[in-house]
Coordinates of C-alpha atoms in Angstrom, one line a residue:
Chain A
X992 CA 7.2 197.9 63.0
X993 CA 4.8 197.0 60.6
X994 CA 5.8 195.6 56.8
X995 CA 3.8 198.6 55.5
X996 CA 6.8 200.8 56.6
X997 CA 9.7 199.1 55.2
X998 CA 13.0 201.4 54.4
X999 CA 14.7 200.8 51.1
X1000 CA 17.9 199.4 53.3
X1001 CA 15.1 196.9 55.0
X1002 CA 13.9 195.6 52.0
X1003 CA 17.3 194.5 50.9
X1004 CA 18.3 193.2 53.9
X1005 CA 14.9 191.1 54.2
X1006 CA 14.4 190.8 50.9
X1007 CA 13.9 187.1 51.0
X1008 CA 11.3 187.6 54.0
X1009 CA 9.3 189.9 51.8
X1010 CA 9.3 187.7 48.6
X1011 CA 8.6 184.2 48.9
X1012 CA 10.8 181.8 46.7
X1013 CA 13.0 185.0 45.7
X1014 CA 16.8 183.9 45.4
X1015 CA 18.1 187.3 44.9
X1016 CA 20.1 188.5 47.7
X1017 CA 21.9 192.1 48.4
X1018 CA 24.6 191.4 46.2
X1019 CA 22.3 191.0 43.7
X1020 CA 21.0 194.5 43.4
X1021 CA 24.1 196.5 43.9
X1022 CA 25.6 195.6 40.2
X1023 CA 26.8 192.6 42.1
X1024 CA 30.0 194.4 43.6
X1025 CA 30.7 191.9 46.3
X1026 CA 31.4 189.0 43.9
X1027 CA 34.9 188.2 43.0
X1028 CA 34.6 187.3 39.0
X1029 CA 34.6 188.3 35.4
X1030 CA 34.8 192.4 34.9
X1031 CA 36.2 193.0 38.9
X1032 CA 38.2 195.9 39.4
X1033 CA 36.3 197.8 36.5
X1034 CA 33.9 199.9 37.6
X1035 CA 31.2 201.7 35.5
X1036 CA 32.0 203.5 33.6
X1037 CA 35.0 201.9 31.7
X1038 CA 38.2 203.2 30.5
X1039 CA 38.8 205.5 27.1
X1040 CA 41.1 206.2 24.6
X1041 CA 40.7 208.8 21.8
X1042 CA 39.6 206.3 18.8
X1043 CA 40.7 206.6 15.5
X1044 CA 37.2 208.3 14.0
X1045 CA 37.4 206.8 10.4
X1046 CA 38.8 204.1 11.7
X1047 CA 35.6 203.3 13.7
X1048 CA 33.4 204.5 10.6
X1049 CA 34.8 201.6 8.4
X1050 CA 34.5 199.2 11.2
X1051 CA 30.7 200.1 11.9
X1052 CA 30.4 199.4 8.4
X1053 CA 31.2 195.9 8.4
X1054 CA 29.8 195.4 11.4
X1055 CA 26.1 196.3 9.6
X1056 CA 26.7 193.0 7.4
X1057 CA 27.8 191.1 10.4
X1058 CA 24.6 191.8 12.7
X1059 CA 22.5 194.8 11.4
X1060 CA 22.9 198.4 12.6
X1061 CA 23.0 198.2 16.3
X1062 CA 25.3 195.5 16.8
X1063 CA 27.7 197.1 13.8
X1064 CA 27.7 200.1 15.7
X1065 CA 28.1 199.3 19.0
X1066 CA 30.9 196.8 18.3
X1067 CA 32.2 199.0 16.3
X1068 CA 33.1 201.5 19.3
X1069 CA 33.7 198.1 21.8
X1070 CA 36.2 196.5 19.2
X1071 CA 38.2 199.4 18.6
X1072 CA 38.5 200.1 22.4
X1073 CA 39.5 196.6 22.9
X1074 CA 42.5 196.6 20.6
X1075 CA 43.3 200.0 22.1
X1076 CA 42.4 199.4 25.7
X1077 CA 42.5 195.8 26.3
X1078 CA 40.0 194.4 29.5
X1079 CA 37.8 195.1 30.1
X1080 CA 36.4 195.3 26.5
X1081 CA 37.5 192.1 26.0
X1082 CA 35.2 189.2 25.2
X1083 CA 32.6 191.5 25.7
X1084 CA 29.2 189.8 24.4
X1085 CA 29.1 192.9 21.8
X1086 CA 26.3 190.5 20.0
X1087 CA 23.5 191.5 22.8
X1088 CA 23.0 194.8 20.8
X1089 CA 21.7 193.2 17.4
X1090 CA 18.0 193.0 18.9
X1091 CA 18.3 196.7 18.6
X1092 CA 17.8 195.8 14.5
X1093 CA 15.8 197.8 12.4
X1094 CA 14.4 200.1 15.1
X1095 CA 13.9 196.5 17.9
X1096 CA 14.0 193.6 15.5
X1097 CA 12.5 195.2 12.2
X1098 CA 9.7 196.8 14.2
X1099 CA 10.6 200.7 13.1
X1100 CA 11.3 202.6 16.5
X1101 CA 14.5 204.0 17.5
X1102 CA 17.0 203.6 15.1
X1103 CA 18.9 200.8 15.8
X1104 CA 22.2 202.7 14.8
X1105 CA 21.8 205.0 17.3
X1106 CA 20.3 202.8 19.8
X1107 CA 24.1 201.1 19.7
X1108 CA 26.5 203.8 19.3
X1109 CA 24.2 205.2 22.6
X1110 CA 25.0 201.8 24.3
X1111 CA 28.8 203.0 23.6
X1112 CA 28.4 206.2 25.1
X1113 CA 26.1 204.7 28.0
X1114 CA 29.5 202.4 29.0
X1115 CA 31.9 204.8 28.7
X1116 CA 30.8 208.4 29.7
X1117 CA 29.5 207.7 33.0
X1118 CA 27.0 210.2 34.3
X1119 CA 28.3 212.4 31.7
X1120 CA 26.0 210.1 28.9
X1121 CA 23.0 213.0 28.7
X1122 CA 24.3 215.4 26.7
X1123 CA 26.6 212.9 24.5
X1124 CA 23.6 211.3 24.0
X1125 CA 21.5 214.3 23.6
X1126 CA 23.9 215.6 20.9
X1127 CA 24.3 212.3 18.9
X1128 CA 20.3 212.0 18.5
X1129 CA 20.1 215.9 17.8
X1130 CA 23.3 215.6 14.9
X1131 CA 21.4 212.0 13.8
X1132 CA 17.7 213.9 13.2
X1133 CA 19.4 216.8 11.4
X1134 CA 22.1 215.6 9.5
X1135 CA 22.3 214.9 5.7
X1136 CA 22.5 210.6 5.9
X1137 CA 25.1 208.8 4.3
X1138 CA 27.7 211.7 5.2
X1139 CA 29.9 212.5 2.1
X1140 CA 32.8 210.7 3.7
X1141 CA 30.8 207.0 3.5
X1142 CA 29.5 208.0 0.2
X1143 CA 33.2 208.5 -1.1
X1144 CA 34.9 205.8 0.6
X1145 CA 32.0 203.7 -1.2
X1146 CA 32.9 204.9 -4.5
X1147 CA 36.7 204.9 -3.9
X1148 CA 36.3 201.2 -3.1
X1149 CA 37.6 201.8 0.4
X1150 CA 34.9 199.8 2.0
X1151 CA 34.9 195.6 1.3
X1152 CA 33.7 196.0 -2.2
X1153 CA 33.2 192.2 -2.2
X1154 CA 30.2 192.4 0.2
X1155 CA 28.7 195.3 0.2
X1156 CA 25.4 195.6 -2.1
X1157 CA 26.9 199.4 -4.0
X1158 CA 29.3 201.5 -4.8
X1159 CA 27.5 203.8 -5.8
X1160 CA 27.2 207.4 -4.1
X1161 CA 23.9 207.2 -2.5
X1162 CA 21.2 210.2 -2.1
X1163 CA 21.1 212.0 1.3
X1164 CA 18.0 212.4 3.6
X1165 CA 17.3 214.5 6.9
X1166 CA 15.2 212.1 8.9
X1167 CA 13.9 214.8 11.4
X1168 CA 13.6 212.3 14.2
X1169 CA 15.7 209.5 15.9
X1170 CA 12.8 206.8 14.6
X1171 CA 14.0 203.8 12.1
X1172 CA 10.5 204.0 10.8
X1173 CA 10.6 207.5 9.6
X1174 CA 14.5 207.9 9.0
X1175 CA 13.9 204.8 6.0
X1176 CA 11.1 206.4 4.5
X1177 CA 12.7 209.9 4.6
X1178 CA 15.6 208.0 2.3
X1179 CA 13.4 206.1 0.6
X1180 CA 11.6 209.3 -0.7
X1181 CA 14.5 211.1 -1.4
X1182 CA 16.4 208.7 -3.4
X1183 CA 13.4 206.4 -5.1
X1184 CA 14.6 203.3 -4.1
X1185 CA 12.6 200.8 -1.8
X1186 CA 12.8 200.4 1.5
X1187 CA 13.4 196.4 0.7
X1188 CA 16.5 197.2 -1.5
X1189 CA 20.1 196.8 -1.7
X1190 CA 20.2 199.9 -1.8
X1191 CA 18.6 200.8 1.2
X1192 CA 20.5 198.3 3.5
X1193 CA 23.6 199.8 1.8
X1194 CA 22.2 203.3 3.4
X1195 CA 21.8 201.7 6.7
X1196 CA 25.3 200.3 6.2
X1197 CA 27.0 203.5 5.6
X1198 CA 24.9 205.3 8.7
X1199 CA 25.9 202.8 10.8
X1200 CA 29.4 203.6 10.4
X1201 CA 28.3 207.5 10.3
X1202 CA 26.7 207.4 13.4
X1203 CA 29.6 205.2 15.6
X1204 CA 32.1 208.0 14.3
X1205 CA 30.3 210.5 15.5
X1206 CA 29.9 209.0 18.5
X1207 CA 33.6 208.6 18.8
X1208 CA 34.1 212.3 17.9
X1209 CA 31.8 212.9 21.1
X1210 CA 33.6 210.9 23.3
X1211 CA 36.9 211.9 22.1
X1212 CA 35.9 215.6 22.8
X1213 CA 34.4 214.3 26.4
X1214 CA 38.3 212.7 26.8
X1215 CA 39.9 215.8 25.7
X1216 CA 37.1 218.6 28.0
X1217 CA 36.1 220.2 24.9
X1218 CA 32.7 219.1 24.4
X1219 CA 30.5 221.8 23.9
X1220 CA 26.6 221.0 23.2
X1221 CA 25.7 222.6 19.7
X1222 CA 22.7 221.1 18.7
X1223 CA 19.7 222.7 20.0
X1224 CA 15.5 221.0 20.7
X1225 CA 14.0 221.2 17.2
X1226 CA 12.5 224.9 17.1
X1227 CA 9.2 223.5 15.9
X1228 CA 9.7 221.1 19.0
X1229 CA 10.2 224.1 21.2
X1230 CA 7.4 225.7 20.3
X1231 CA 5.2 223.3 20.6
X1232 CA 7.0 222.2 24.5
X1233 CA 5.7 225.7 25.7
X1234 CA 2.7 224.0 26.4
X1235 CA 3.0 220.2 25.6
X1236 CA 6.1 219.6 27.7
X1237 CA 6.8 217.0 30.8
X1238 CA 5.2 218.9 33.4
X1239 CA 3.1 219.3 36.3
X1240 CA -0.4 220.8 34.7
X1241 CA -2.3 218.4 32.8
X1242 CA -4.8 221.0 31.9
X1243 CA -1.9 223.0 30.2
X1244 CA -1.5 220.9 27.8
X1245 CA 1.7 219.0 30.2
X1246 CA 0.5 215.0 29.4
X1247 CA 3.0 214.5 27.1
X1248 CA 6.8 213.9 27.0
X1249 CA 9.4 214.0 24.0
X1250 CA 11.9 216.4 22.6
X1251 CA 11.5 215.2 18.6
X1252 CA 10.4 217.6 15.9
X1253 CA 6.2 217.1 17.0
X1254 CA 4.8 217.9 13.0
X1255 CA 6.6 214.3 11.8
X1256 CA 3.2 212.9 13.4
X1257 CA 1.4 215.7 14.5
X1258 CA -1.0 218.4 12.7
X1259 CA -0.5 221.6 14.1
X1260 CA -3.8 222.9 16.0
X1261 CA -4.8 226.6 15.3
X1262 CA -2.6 228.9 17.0
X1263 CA -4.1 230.0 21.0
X1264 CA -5.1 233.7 21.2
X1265 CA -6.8 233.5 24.6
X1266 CA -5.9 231.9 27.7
X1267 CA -9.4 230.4 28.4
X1268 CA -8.4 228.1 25.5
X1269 CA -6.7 226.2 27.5
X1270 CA -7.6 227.3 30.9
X1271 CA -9.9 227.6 33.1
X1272 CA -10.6 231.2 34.8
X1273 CA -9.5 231.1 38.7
Chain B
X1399 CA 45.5 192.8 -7.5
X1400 CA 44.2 196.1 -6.9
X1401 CA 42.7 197.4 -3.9
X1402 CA 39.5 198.3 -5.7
X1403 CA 38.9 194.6 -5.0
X1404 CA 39.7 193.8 -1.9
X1405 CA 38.0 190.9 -0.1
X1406 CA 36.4 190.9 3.0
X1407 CA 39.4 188.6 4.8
X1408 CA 41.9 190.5 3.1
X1409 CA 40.7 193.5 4.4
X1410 CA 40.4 192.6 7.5
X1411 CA 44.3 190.6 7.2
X1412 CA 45.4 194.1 5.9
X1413 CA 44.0 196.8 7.6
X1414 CA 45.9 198.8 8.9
X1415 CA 47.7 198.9 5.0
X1416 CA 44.3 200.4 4.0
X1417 CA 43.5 202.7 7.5
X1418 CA 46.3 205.4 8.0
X1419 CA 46.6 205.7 11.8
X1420 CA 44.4 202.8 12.4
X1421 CA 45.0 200.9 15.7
X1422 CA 42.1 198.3 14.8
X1423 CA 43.4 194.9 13.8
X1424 CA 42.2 191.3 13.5
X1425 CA 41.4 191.0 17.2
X1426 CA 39.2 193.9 17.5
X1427 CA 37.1 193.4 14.5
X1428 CA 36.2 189.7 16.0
X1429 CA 34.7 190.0 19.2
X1430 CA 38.3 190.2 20.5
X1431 CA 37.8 186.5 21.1
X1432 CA 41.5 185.8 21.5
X1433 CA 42.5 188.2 24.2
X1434 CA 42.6 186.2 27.6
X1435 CA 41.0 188.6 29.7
X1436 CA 37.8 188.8 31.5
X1437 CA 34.7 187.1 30.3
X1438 CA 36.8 184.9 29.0
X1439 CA 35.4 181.3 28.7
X1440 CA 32.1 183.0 28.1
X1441 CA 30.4 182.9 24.8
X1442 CA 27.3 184.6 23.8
X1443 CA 24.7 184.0 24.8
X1444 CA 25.1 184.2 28.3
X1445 CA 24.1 181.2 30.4
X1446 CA 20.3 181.6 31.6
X1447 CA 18.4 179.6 34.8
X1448 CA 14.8 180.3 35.3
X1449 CA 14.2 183.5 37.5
X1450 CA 11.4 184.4 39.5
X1451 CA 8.8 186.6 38.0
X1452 CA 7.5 188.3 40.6
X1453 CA 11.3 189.3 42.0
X1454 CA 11.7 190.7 38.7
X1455 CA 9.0 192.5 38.9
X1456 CA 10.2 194.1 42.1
X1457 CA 13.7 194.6 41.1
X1458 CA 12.4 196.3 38.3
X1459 CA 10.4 198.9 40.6
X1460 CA 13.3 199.6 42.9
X1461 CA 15.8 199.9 40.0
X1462 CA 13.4 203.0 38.6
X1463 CA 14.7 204.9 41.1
X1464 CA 17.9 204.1 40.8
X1465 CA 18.5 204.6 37.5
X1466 CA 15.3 205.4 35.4
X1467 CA 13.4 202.7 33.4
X1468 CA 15.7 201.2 30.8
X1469 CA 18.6 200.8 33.3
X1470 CA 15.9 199.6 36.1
X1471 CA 14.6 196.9 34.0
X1472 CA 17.9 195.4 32.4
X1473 CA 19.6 195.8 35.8
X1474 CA 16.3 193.6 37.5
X1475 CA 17.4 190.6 35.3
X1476 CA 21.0 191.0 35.4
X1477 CA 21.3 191.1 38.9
X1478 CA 19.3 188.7 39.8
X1479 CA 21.1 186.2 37.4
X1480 CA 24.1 187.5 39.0
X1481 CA 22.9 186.4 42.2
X1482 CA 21.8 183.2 40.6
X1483 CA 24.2 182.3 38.1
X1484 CA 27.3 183.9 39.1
X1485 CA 29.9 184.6 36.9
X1486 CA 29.9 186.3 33.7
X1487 CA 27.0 188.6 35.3
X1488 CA 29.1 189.8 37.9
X1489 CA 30.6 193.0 37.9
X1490 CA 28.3 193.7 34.5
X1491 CA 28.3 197.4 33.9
X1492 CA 24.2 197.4 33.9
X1493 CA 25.0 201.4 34.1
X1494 CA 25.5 201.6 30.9
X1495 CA 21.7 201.0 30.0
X1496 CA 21.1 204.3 32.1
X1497 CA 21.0 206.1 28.3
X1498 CA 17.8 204.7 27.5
X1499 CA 15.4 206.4 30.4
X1500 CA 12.6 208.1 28.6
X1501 CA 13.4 207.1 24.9
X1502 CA 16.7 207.5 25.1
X1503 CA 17.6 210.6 27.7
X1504 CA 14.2 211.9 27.7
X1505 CA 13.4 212.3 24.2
X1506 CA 10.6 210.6 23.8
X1507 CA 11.5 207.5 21.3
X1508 CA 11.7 203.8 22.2
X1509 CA 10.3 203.2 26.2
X1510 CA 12.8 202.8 28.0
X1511 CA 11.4 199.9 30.0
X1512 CA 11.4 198.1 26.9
X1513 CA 14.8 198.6 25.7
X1514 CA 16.3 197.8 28.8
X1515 CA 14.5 194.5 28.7
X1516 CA 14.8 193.5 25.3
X1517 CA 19.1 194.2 26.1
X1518 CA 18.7 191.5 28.7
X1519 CA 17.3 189.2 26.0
X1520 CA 19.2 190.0 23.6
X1521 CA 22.2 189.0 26.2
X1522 CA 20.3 185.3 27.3
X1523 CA 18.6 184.5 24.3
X1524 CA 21.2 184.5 21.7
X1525 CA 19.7 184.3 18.0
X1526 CA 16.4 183.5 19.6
X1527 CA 16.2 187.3 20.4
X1528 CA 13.8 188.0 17.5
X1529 CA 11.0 186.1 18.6
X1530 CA 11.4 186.8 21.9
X1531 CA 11.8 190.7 21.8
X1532 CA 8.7 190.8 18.8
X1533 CA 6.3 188.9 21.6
X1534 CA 7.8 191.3 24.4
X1535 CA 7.0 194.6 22.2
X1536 CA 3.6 193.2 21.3
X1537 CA 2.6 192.5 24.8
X1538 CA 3.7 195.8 25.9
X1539 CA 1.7 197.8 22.8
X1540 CA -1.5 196.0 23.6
X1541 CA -1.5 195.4 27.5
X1542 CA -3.1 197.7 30.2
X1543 CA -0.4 198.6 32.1
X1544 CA 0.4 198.9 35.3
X1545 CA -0.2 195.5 35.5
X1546 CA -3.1 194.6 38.6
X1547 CA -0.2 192.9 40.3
X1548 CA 1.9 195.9 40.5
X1549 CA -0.9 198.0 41.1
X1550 CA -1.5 195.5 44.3
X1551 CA 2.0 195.5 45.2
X1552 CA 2.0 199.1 46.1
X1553 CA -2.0 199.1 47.5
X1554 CA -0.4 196.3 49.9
X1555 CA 2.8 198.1 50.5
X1556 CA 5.0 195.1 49.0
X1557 CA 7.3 197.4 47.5
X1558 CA 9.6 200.7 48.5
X1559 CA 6.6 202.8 50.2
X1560 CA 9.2 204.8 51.9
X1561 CA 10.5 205.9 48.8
X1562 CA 7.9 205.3 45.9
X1563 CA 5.4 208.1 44.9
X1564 CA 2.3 206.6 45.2
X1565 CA 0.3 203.8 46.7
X1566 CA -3.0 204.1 45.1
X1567 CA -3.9 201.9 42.3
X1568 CA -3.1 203.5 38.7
X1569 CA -5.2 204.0 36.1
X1570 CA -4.5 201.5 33.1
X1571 CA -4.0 202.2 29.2
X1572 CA -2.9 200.6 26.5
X1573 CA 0.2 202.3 24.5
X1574 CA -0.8 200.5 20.9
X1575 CA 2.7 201.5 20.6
X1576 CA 6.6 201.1 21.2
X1577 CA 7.2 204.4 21.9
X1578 CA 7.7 206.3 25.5
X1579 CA 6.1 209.4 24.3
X1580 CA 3.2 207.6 22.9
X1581 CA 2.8 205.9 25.6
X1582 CA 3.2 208.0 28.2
X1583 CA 0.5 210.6 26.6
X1584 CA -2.1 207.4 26.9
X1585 CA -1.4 206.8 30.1
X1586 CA -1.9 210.8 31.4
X1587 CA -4.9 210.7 28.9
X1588 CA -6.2 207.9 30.6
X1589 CA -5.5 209.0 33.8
X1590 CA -5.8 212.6 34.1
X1591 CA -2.5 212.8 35.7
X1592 CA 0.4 215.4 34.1
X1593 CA 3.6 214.2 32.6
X1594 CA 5.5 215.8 35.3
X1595 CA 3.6 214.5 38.3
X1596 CA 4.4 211.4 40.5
X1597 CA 1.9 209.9 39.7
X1598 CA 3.5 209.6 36.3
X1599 CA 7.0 208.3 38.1
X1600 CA 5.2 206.1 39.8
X1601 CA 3.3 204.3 36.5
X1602 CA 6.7 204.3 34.5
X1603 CA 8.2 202.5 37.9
X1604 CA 5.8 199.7 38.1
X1605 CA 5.5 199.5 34.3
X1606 CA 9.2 198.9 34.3
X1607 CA 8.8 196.1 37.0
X1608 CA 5.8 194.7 34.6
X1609 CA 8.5 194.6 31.6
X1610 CA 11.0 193.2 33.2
X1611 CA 8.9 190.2 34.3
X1612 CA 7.2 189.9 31.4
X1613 CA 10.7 189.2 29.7
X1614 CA 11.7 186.5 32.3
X1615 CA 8.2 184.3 31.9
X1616 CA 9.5 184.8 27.7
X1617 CA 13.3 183.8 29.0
X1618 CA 11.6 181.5 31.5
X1619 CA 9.5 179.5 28.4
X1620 CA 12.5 180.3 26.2
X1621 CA 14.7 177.8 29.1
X1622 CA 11.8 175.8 29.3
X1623 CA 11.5 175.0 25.6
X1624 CA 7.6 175.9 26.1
X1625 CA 8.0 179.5 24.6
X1626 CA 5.4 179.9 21.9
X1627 CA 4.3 183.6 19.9
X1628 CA 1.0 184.9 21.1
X1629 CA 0.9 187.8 19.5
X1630 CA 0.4 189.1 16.3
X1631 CA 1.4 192.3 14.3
X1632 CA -1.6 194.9 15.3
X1633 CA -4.7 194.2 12.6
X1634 CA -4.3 197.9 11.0
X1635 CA -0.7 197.7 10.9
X1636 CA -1.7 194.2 8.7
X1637 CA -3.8 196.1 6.7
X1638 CA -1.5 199.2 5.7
X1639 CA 1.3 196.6 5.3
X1640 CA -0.6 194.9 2.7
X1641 CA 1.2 198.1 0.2
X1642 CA 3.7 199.7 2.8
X1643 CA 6.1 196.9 3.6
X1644 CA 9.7 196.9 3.6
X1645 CA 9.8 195.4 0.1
X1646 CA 11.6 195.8 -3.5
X1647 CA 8.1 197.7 -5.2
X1648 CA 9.1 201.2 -4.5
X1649 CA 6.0 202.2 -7.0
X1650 CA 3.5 200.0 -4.8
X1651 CA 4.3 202.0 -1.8
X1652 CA 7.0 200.0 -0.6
X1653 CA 9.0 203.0 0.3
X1654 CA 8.7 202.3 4.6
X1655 CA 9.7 199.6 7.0
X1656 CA 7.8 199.4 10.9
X1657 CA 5.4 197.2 12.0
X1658 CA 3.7 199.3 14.7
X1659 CA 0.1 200.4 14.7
X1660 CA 0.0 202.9 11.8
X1661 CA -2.6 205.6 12.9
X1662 CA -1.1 206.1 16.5
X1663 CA 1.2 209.3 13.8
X1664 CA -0.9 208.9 10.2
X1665 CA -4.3 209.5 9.1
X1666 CA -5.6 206.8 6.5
X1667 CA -5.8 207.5 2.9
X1668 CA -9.0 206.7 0.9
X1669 CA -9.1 202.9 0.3
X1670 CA -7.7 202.4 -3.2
X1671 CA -10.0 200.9 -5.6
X1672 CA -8.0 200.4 -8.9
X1673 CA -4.7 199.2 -9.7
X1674 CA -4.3 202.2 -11.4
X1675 CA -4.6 204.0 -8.1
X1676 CA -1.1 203.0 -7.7
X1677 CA 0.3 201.5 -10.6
X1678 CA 1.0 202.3 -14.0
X1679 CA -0.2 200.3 -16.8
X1680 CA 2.2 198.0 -18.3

């Protein structure tokens, strides 16, 4: 048999004949399931219990001022579920989320709140983490940010008034995409202050915490079977995916993928009337 | 003392006073560092020896069709530290990375590739992350991928032929941008290839190989005490971030935060001349 026409289950059993110096073995690349060590007996994904939602709001909070927005919220949900649950949350290196910062360290793409409370869902929904996932994102692009609850719990004090940077109630913004770029400067627009504020890390703050309880009210409705999907694709989005969608015909327009709200970046190009706009006659 | 003023450590000593129904107490908010369970003994970061690049690299290909880009690339460098390394990697949930395939489940925001990636490093590197993931992003923006060496790989049949797509050498493109649905689009552009076709699997597959090794020559340098920055934030984004920073001048047009190439989603305003342009008079 010639080399050109290795099977998958070759490959791994000859992987170090195919790759010179390589010192991974099978084990290696099946999640490591054969080794006896840290995390056995758990498999993917791990155990839930219904979280305490505001609970898990307070503690995402914090965790902003302890590590930024994806490490708050991710720990947030991890935390919580390790008082509750015990191993195998326990000692989990919650701190490998912070790169997720300010949409990747500071460089503005997907919010780094999300990003976390996604790594959450990713752990403990299984195969089911679609349309948790799907939902969060859709409630994050849509939703008035702070939620009332953060904004009150910030004037009532209930927050650590001794480190965070206000207490005041802070201005809303739709952000109309899961971006940390254009979610900042939606709130910054909306509420005057600067994107290098107090103010605005406060914001981030208070989403952080929004966006890990709604995470938790996800996965406490997966826990319970009542999730239903509400959100829908942006109608603007859906629109625009009759053509530009992930598809097989590039000449239709189908060389793009993405289900955010398309006009954040895009100008619209004049409405089609014919088919020969786009097509050419068979 | 009234609860309006709360410290932090009193908070945290008291809070279940201050969270009816909370089941969150000192150990959860803190890493659960003093439950005895598994991954104990480990702090983060994670312990690192140098990996092969080139096994990466194919790790990274085969886990794309396991379990999409983001889980393919963070699972290449787990595993094979697992196979390394041992303990804690074994038994790590890499499933729970599966979330971020196509911008987080399709939807078009942060590659995929690249968050999977920058997870591993934010796992190894510890507080070194930033540097790290910024050189990682920047390659990735400004580098024509496939890389030639994947492209060769599957020319030479040195990867999965019986189950990848395609075995012709790709067509390149640069992204100039963080984003999966960015830098998809440049790659069907460039290509002529639809969204939906194999083709397109196939390029996300080997880019996710390329990412995953470009991470480990980072961890690799990082290990070796060699790692130096290379790259810079893109020229434009410079420019444009000479007014629209994250900053504290809300008036000067401080109102933003990002550092990613500014006309991949805006047009450019007409170059300002005046102060006055943008300032009031004091």
């Amino acid at each position: 048999m010639s080399e050109k026409k290795i099977t998958r289950n070759e490959f791994l059993r000859n992987i170090g004949k195919y790759s010179a110096g390589a010192a991974v073995g099978i084990a290696g690349l099946n999640a490591l399931s054969e080794n006896a060590s840290a995390n056995e007996g758990f498999t993917w994904p791990w155990p839930y219990e219904k979280l305490d939602v505001e609970q898990v709001r307070k503690l995402g909070h914090l965790g902003y001022y302890d590590g930024a927005c994806s490490y708050g919220a991710f720990h947030a949900i991890v935390s919580a579920l390790g008082e509750k649950v015990g191993d195998p949350y326990a000692n989990f290196p919650t701190m490998l989320m912070k790169y997720g910062e300010g949409g990747i360290v500071g460089l503005g793409s997907l919010c780094g709140a999300l990003n976390g409370a996604c790594a959450a869902i990713g752990l403990i929904a299984g195969e089911d983490y679609k349309p948790l996932v799907s939902e969060l994102a859709a409630w994050y692009s849509s939703t008035p940010l702070p939620t009332d609850i953060s904004n009150e719990y910030a004037v009532n004090h209930e927050f650590l008034v001794s480190e965070y940077k206000s207490d005041q109630s802070l201005e809303q913004s739709v952000s109309g995409s899961t971006l940390c770029h254009v979610s900042v400067t939606q709130w910054c627009k909306a509420s005057g202050f600067a994107s290098g504020s107090s103010e605005r890390s406060e914001r981030c703050g208070r989403l952080t915490g929004d966006v890990a309880a709604y995470a938790v009210e996800l996965l406490n409705q997966h826990a319970e079977g009542t999730f239903a999907p509400v959100f829908e694709i942006p109608s603007e989005a859906q629109y625009c995916r009759t053509c530009h969608s992930k598809g097989k015909d590039y000449e239709l327009g189908q060389f793009t993928r993405g289900k955010m709200n398309c006009g954040i970046c895009h100008d619209p190009h004049p409405i089609r009337e014919s088919c020969t706009d786009c097509h050419t006659p068979h």
